[in-house]
Coordinates of C-alpha atoms and ligand atoms in Angstrom, one line a residue:
X21 CA -104.8 -132.9 69.4
X22 CA -105.4 -132.7 65.7
X23 CA -103.1 -131.6 63.0
X24 CA -104.4 -128.1 62.5
X25 CA -104.3 -127.4 66.2
X26 CA -100.7 -128.8 66.3
X27 CA -99.7 -126.5 63.5
X28 CA -101.3 -123.4 65.1
X29 CA -99.4 -124.2 68.3
X30 CA -96.2 -123.5 66.3
X31 CA -97.4 -120.1 65.1
X32 CA -98.2 -119.3 68.8
X33 CA -94.8 -120.3 70.0
X34 CA -93.0 -118.7 67.0
X35 CA -91.4 -122.0 66.1
X36 CA -92.0 -123.9 62.9
X37 CA -93.4 -127.3 62.3
X38 CA -90.7 -129.9 61.5
X39 CA -89.4 -129.8 58.0
X40 CA -87.5 -132.6 56.2
X41 CA -84.1 -132.0 54.9
X42 CA -83.9 -132.3 51.1
X43 CA -80.7 -132.1 49.1
X44 CA -80.6 -129.3 46.5
X45 CA -81.2 -131.8 43.7
X46 CA -84.5 -133.0 45.3
X47 CA -85.7 -129.7 46.7
X48 CA -88.2 -128.0 44.3
X49 CA -89.2 -124.4 44.1
X50 CA -93.0 -124.6 44.2
X51 CA -95.6 -122.0 43.5
X52 CA -99.1 -122.5 45.0
X53 CA -101.7 -120.0 43.7
X54 CA -104.6 -119.8 46.1
X55 CA -102.3 -121.2 48.8
X56 CA -103.9 -119.2 51.6
X57 CA -107.3 -120.9 51.0
X58 CA -108.7 -124.1 52.4
X59 CA -107.2 -126.8 50.1
X60 CA -104.1 -124.7 49.2
X61 CA -103.0 -124.2 52.8
X62 CA -103.1 -127.9 53.5
X63 CA -101.0 -128.5 50.3
X64 CA -98.6 -125.8 51.6
X65 CA -98.2 -127.7 54.9
X66 CA -97.5 -130.9 53.0
X67 CA -95.0 -129.5 50.6
X68 CA -93.2 -127.4 53.3
X69 CA -93.0 -130.4 55.7
X70 CA -91.6 -132.5 52.8
X71 CA -88.7 -129.9 52.6
X72 CA -89.5 -127.9 49.5
X73 CA -89.4 -124.1 48.9
X74 CA -93.0 -122.9 48.7
X75 CA -94.2 -119.5 47.4
X76 CA -97.9 -118.9 48.1
X77 CA -99.6 -116.3 45.8
X78 CA -103.1 -115.2 46.9
X79 CA -105.3 -112.1 46.6
X80 CA -107.1 -113.1 49.9
X81 CA -110.5 -112.9 48.3
X82 CA -111.6 -116.1 50.2
X83 CA -108.3 -117.1 51.7
X84 CA -106.7 -115.9 54.9
X85 CA -103.2 -115.2 56.1
X86 CA -104.1 -117.1 59.3
X87 CA -104.2 -120.4 57.3
X88 CA -100.4 -120.2 56.6
X89 CA -99.2 -117.9 59.4
X90 CA -97.3 -120.8 61.0
X91 CA -94.8 -120.6 58.1
X92 CA -94.3 -116.9 57.9
X93 CA -90.6 -116.0 58.4
X94 CA -89.5 -119.6 57.5
X95 CA -86.5 -119.5 55.1
X96 CA -88.3 -121.9 52.7
X97 CA -91.6 -120.0 52.6
X98 CA -92.8 -116.8 50.9
X99 CA -96.3 -115.3 50.8
X100 CA -97.1 -112.9 48.0
X101 CA -100.3 -110.8 47.9
X102 CA -101.0 -110.9 44.1
X103 CA -104.0 -111.4 41.8
X104 CA -103.4 -114.1 39.2
X105 CA -105.3 -112.0 36.7
X106 CA -102.2 -109.9 36.5
X107 CA -99.0 -111.5 35.1
X108 CA -96.4 -112.9 37.5
X109 CA -92.7 -113.1 37.0
X110 CA -90.9 -115.6 39.3
X111 CA -88.7 -118.6 38.8
X112 CA -90.2 -121.9 39.9
X113 CA -90.0 -125.7 39.1
X114 CA -93.6 -126.6 39.7
X115 CA -96.9 -124.7 39.9
X116 CA -100.1 -125.8 41.7
X117 CA -102.7 -123.5 40.3
X118 CA -105.6 -123.4 42.8
X119 CA -106.6 -119.7 42.7
X120 CA -110.3 -119.5 42.3
X121 CA -113.3 -119.0 44.5
X122 CA -114.8 -122.5 45.1
X123 CA -118.2 -122.3 46.8
X124 CA -121.3 -121.3 44.8
X125 CA -122.0 -118.1 46.8
X126 CA -118.4 -117.0 46.5
X127 CA -118.0 -117.7 42.8
X128 CA -121.5 -116.2 42.0
X129 CA -120.7 -113.0 44.0
X130 CA -118.8 -111.6 41.0
X131 CA -119.2 -113.9 38.0
X132 CA -117.0 -111.8 35.7
X133 CA -114.2 -111.8 38.2
X134 CA -114.6 -115.6 38.5
X135 CA -114.3 -115.9 34.7
X136 CA -111.3 -113.7 34.6
X137 CA -109.6 -115.6 37.4
X138 CA -110.1 -119.0 35.7
X139 CA -109.4 -117.8 32.2
X140 CA -106.8 -114.9 32.3
X141 CA -105.4 -116.2 35.6
X142 CA -104.9 -119.7 34.1
X143 CA -103.4 -118.3 30.9
X144 CA -100.9 -116.3 33.0
X145 CA -99.9 -119.3 35.0
X146 CA -99.5 -121.4 31.8
X147 CA -97.4 -118.6 30.3
X148 CA -95.2 -118.7 33.4
X149 CA -95.0 -122.5 33.2
X150 CA -93.9 -122.2 29.6
X151 CA -91.3 -119.5 30.3
X152 CA -89.6 -121.3 33.2
X153 CA -90.2 -124.9 32.0
X154 CA -92.3 -125.7 35.1
X155 CA -94.9 -128.5 35.4
X156 CA -98.4 -127.1 36.2
X157 CA -101.3 -128.8 38.0
X158 CA -104.7 -127.3 37.6
X159 CA -107.2 -127.7 40.4
X160 CA -110.3 -128.3 38.3
X161 CA -113.6 -129.5 39.6
X162 CA -116.4 -132.1 39.3
X163 CA -118.5 -129.0 38.3
X164 CA -117.1 -129.5 34.7
X165 CA -119.7 -132.4 34.5
X166 CA -122.5 -129.9 35.3
X167 CA -125.7 -131.8 36.1
X168 CA -124.4 -135.2 34.9
X169 CA -126.4 -137.6 32.8
X170 CA -123.9 -140.4 33.3
X171 CA -123.2 -142.1 36.7
X172 CA -120.7 -142.5 38.1
X173 CA -118.6 -139.9 36.2
X174 CA -115.3 -141.1 34.8
X175 CA -112.5 -139.1 33.2
X176 CA -113.9 -139.6 29.7
X177 CA -117.4 -138.1 30.3
X178 CA -117.7 -134.7 28.7
X179 CA -120.4 -133.3 31.0
X180 CA -123.8 -131.5 30.8
X181 CA -123.3 -127.8 31.6
X182 CA -125.8 -124.9 31.1
X183 CA -123.4 -122.4 29.5
X184 CA -125.6 -119.3 30.6
X185 CA -126.8 -120.4 34.0
X186 CA -125.8 -119.0 37.4
X187 CA -123.0 -121.6 37.9
X188 CA -121.6 -121.2 34.4
X189 CA -118.9 -118.6 35.4
X190 CA -117.3 -121.3 37.4
X191 CA -118.1 -124.4 35.4
X192 CA -117.3 -123.0 32.0
X193 CA -114.3 -121.1 33.5
X194 CA -112.8 -124.4 34.7
X195 CA -113.7 -126.1 31.4
X196 CA -111.8 -123.5 29.4
X197 CA -109.0 -123.6 32.0
X198 CA -108.7 -127.4 31.2
X199 CA -108.8 -126.6 27.5
X200 CA -105.9 -124.1 27.9
X201 CA -103.8 -126.6 29.8
X202 CA -104.1 -129.2 27.0
X203 CA -103.5 -126.5 24.3
X204 CA -100.3 -125.5 26.1
X205 CA -99.3 -129.1 26.4
X206 CA -99.9 -129.9 22.7
X207 CA -98.7 -126.7 21.2
X208 CA -95.9 -125.6 23.6
X209 CA -94.9 -128.9 25.3
X210 CA -95.8 -127.6 28.8
X211 CA -96.2 -130.6 31.2
X212 CA -99.7 -130.3 32.7
X213 CA -101.8 -132.3 35.2
X214 CA -105.6 -131.7 35.7
X215 CA -107.2 -132.8 38.9
X216 CA -111.0 -132.8 38.9
X217 CA -111.7 -132.4 42.6
X218 CA -115.1 -133.4 44.0
X219 CA -116.7 -131.8 47.1
X220 CA -114.1 -131.4 49.8
X221 CA -114.4 -130.5 53.5
X222 CA -112.2 -130.2 56.5
X223 CA -110.6 -127.7 58.8
X224 CA -109.7 -124.2 57.4
X225 CA -112.7 -124.2 55.1
X226 CA -114.4 -120.9 55.5
X227 CA -117.2 -121.0 58.0
X228 CA -119.4 -118.7 56.0
X229 CA -118.7 -120.0 52.5
X230 CA -122.2 -121.3 52.1
X231 CA -121.3 -124.9 51.2
X232 CA -123.4 -127.6 52.6
X233 CA -120.9 -129.0 55.2
X234 CA -120.0 -125.5 56.6
X235 CA -123.7 -124.4 56.6
X236 CA -125.0 -127.5 58.4
X237 CA -122.2 -127.6 61.0
X238 CA -122.5 -123.9 61.8
X239 CA -126.3 -124.0 61.9
X240 CA -126.2 -127.0 64.2
X241 CA -123.6 -125.4 66.5
X242 CA -125.6 -122.1 66.7
X243 CA -129.0 -123.8 67.2
X244 CA -130.3 -122.5 63.9
X245 CA -132.4 -124.5 61.4
X246 CA -130.4 -126.7 59.1
X247 CA -131.3 -125.5 55.6
X248 CA -131.9 -128.3 53.0
X249 CA -132.4 -126.9 49.5
X250 CA -135.1 -128.5 47.4
X251 CA -136.2 -132.1 48.2
X252 CA -132.8 -132.9 49.8
X253 CA -132.5 -135.9 47.6
X254 CA -129.5 -134.5 45.6
X255 CA -126.2 -136.5 46.1
X256 CA -122.5 -135.6 46.3
X257 CA -119.3 -137.5 47.0
X258 CA -117.4 -135.9 49.8
X259 CA -113.7 -136.1 50.6
X260 CA -112.0 -135.0 53.8
X261 CA -108.7 -133.3 53.5
X262 CA -105.8 -132.5 55.8
X263 CA -102.1 -132.0 55.1
X264 CA -101.6 -135.8 54.8
X265 CA -104.3 -135.6 52.1
X266 CA -106.3 -138.5 53.5
X267 CA -109.6 -138.6 51.7
X268 CA -113.0 -140.2 52.1
X269 CA -115.9 -140.6 49.9
X270 CA -119.5 -140.8 50.9
X271 CA -122.7 -140.2 49.2
X272 CA -125.3 -138.6 51.4
X273 CA -128.8 -137.4 50.6
X274 CA -128.9 -134.0 52.2
X275 CA -131.9 -134.6 54.3
X276 CA -130.1 -137.6 55.9
X277 CA -126.8 -135.7 56.0
X278 CA -128.5 -132.9 58.0
X279 CA -129.7 -135.5 60.5
X280 CA -126.3 -137.0 60.8
X281 CA -124.6 -133.6 61.5
X282 CA -127.3 -132.7 63.9
X283 CA -126.7 -135.9 65.9
X284 CA -122.9 -135.5 65.8
X285 CA -123.2 -131.9 67.1
X286 CA -125.9 -133.0 69.6
X287 CA -127.9 -130.0 68.4
X288 CA -131.6 -129.3 68.9
X289 CA -131.8 -127.4 65.6
X290 CA -134.7 -128.5 63.3
X291 CA -134.4 -129.1 59.6
X292 CA -135.9 -126.5 57.3
X293 CA -136.6 -127.2 53.6
X294 CA -135.9 -124.2 51.3
X295 CA -136.5 -123.9 47.5
X296 CA -134.2 -125.7 45.2
X297 CA -131.1 -123.8 43.9
X298 CA -131.1 -123.2 40.1
X299 CA -129.2 -125.8 38.0
X300 CA -128.2 -127.7 41.2
X301 CA -126.6 -131.0 40.0
X302 CA -128.9 -133.8 41.2
X303 CA -126.4 -136.7 41.4
X304 CA -122.7 -136.6 41.5
X305 CA -120.2 -139.4 42.2
X306 CA -116.7 -140.1 40.8
X307 CA -115.7 -143.3 39.2
X308 CA -112.3 -143.7 41.1
X309 CA -111.2 -147.0 39.5
X310 CA -108.5 -145.3 37.3
X311 CA -107.1 -143.2 40.2
X312 CA -106.9 -146.4 42.3
X313 CA -105.2 -148.4 39.6
X314 CA -102.7 -145.8 38.3
X315 CA -102.1 -143.7 41.5
X316 CA -103.0 -146.1 44.2
X317 CA -105.3 -143.4 45.5
X318 CA -108.1 -144.5 47.8
X319 CA -110.3 -142.8 50.3
X320 CA -109.4 -143.7 53.9
X321 CA -110.9 -141.4 56.5
X322 CA -114.4 -142.5 57.6
X323 CA -117.1 -139.9 57.2
X324 CA -118.0 -139.5 60.9
X325 CA -114.3 -139.0 61.8
X326 CA -113.9 -136.3 59.2
X327 CA -117.1 -134.6 60.2
X328 CA -116.2 -134.7 64.0
X329 CA -112.8 -133.1 63.3
X330 CA -114.4 -130.4 61.2
X331 CA -117.0 -129.8 63.9
X332 CA -114.2 -129.4 66.5
X333 CA -112.5 -126.9 64.2
X334 CA -115.6 -124.9 63.7
X335 CA -116.3 -124.8 67.5
X336 CA -112.7 -123.5 68.0
X337 CA -113.3 -120.9 65.3
X338 CA -116.5 -119.7 66.9
X339 CA -114.7 -119.4 70.2
X340 CA -111.8 -117.5 68.6
X341 CA -114.3 -115.1 67.0
X342 CA -116.1 -114.5 70.3
X343 CA -112.8 -113.8 72.1
X344 CA -111.6 -111.4 69.4
X345 CA -114.7 -109.5 68.6
X346 CA -113.7 -106.4 70.6
X347 CA -110.1 -106.2 69.3
Ligands
NAD402 P1 -110.9 -121.4 48.8 O1 -111.8 -120.3 48.4 O2 -110.7 -121.7 50.3 O3 -109.4 -121.0 48.2 C1 -109.2 -120.4 47.0 C2 -108.1 -119.4 47.2 O4 -107.8 -118.7 45.9 C3 -108.3 -118.4 48.2 O5 -107.2 -118.3 49.1 C4 -108.5 -117.1 47.4 O6 -108.2 -115.9 48.1 C5 -107.6 -117.3 46.2 N1 -108.0 -116.6 45.0 C6 -109.2 -116.5 44.4 N2 -109.1 -115.7 43.4 C7 -107.8 -115.3 43.2 C8 -107.1 -114.5 42.3 N3 -107.7 -113.9 41.3 N4 -105.8 -114.3 42.5 C9 -105.1 -114.9 43.5 N5 -105.8 -115.7 44.4 C10 -107.1 -115.9 44.3 O7 -111.3 -122.6 48.0 P2 -110.8 -124.1 48.1 O8 -111.9 -125.0 48.5 O9 -109.5 -124.2 48.8 O10 -110.5 -124.4 46.5 C11 -109.2 -124.4 46.0 C12 -109.2 -124.9 44.5 O11 -109.8 -126.2 44.4 C13 -110.1 -124.0 43.6 O12 -109.5 -123.8 42.4 C14 -111.4 -124.8 43.5 O13 -112.0 -124.5 42.3 C15 -110.9 -126.2 43.5 N6 -111.9 -127.1 44.0 C16 -112.3 -127.1 45.3 C17 -113.3 -128.0 45.7 C18 -113.8 -128.0 47.2 O14 -114.8 -128.7 47.4 N7 -113.2 -127.4 48.1 C19 -113.9 -128.8 44.8 C20 -113.5 -128.8 43.5 C21 -112.5 -127.9 43.1
UDP403 N1 -127.2 -127.6 50.1 C1 -128.3 -127.6 51.0 N2 -128.3 -126.7 52.1 C2 -127.3 -125.8 52.2 C3 -126.2 -125.7 51.3 C4 -126.2 -126.6 50.2 O1 -129.2 -128.5 50.9 O2 -127.4 -125.0 53.2 C5 -127.2 -128.5 49.0 C6 -127.1 -127.9 47.6 O3 -128.4 -127.6 47.1 C7 -126.4 -129.0 46.8 C8 -125.5 -129.7 47.9 O4 -126.1 -129.3 49.2 O5 -127.3 -130.0 46.3 C9 -124.1 -129.4 47.9 O6 -124.0 -128.0 47.8 P1 -122.6 -127.2 48.0 O7 -122.9 -125.7 47.8 O8 -121.9 -127.6 49.2 O9 -121.7 -127.7 46.8 P2 -121.9 -127.9 45.2 O10 -123.3 -127.6 44.9 O11 -121.0 -126.9 44.6 O12 -121.6 -129.3 45.0

């Protein structure tokens, strides 16, 4: 039984997952924007189980109530339907600012809204952090490096982004969000952290979000062709996430990655090559030496284990959909 299944059992039985007791001094009031999404809901689980008070703010553009439903009604938990483009007035000690669509089809669906979310939304959250004296963590992205010319990418690389291309609403939106964080830190003394997250997969990622892992798994499970864009020789570093935030890094070529997912699913799907996506970064891989040295962070979950758990999750989701389609 995996962790997500374990957590959903609690929502089924109306009991809550076990929560640590924290003294008032150690217990923080934490705001998670985008907390009903894939990464945000795992972070919610981690911070709730650690004993903190968590407020999730989400407009449910790509997130779902189902991702956090096992906490609804808990005295330490609150879910607020709110768009971060509008100001928010609450009292908190820490802010994890994750609200933003993350997959290319989702962020390209309404580029102006993506820009507003990452600029005005981030400005609102920094304004809130300044007013209440909270520390803010921005979930930034490896996309700030664009189609990188330096490999692997370390924290000091400035990137290579097309400012008017189809991905710019997200890439430039996150770049300016980072700029805002450092401006608030330098000018107003707000304590900020910026995490440049690379491609992440795992349970609770949206099945139809158009990213490569969800596409390949869904296609393989449904017996449809696995769609490789371009030559399939692009690379990404993947990390697998659950509430224990275990991570893995692996560098597939997508033609080989498609083969691997096909064999794990035991699928008879064939592999189909489609035209290359515009401005698709060709090679991407983080230099993790600094994170290892300063934070002790290291990827630990092997790729096949992460993929197998994600495949099981997607199979259950398909079953759930089939059972609920007439409700
Ligand atoms: P996701 O789409 O599952 O979650 C994003 C959440 O933000 C959703 O719940 C969505 O409804 C919410 N949201 C979007 N716009 C909002 C708005 N205007 N107001 C309030 N809520 C809003 O995506 P994810 O994969 O969980 O990504 C979370 C964060 O991590 C994002 O900021 C993303 O840019 C960043 N990130 C993710 C990855 C990845 O591979 N998953 C990689 C790099 C960075
Ligand atoms: N990709 C692919 N087939 C798909 C979806 C994506 O070959 O069905 C490729 C895409 O062109 C890119 C890589 O997989 O080179 C990762 O794409 P994804 O959208 O998952 O993430 P991002 O481009 O944002 O890193």
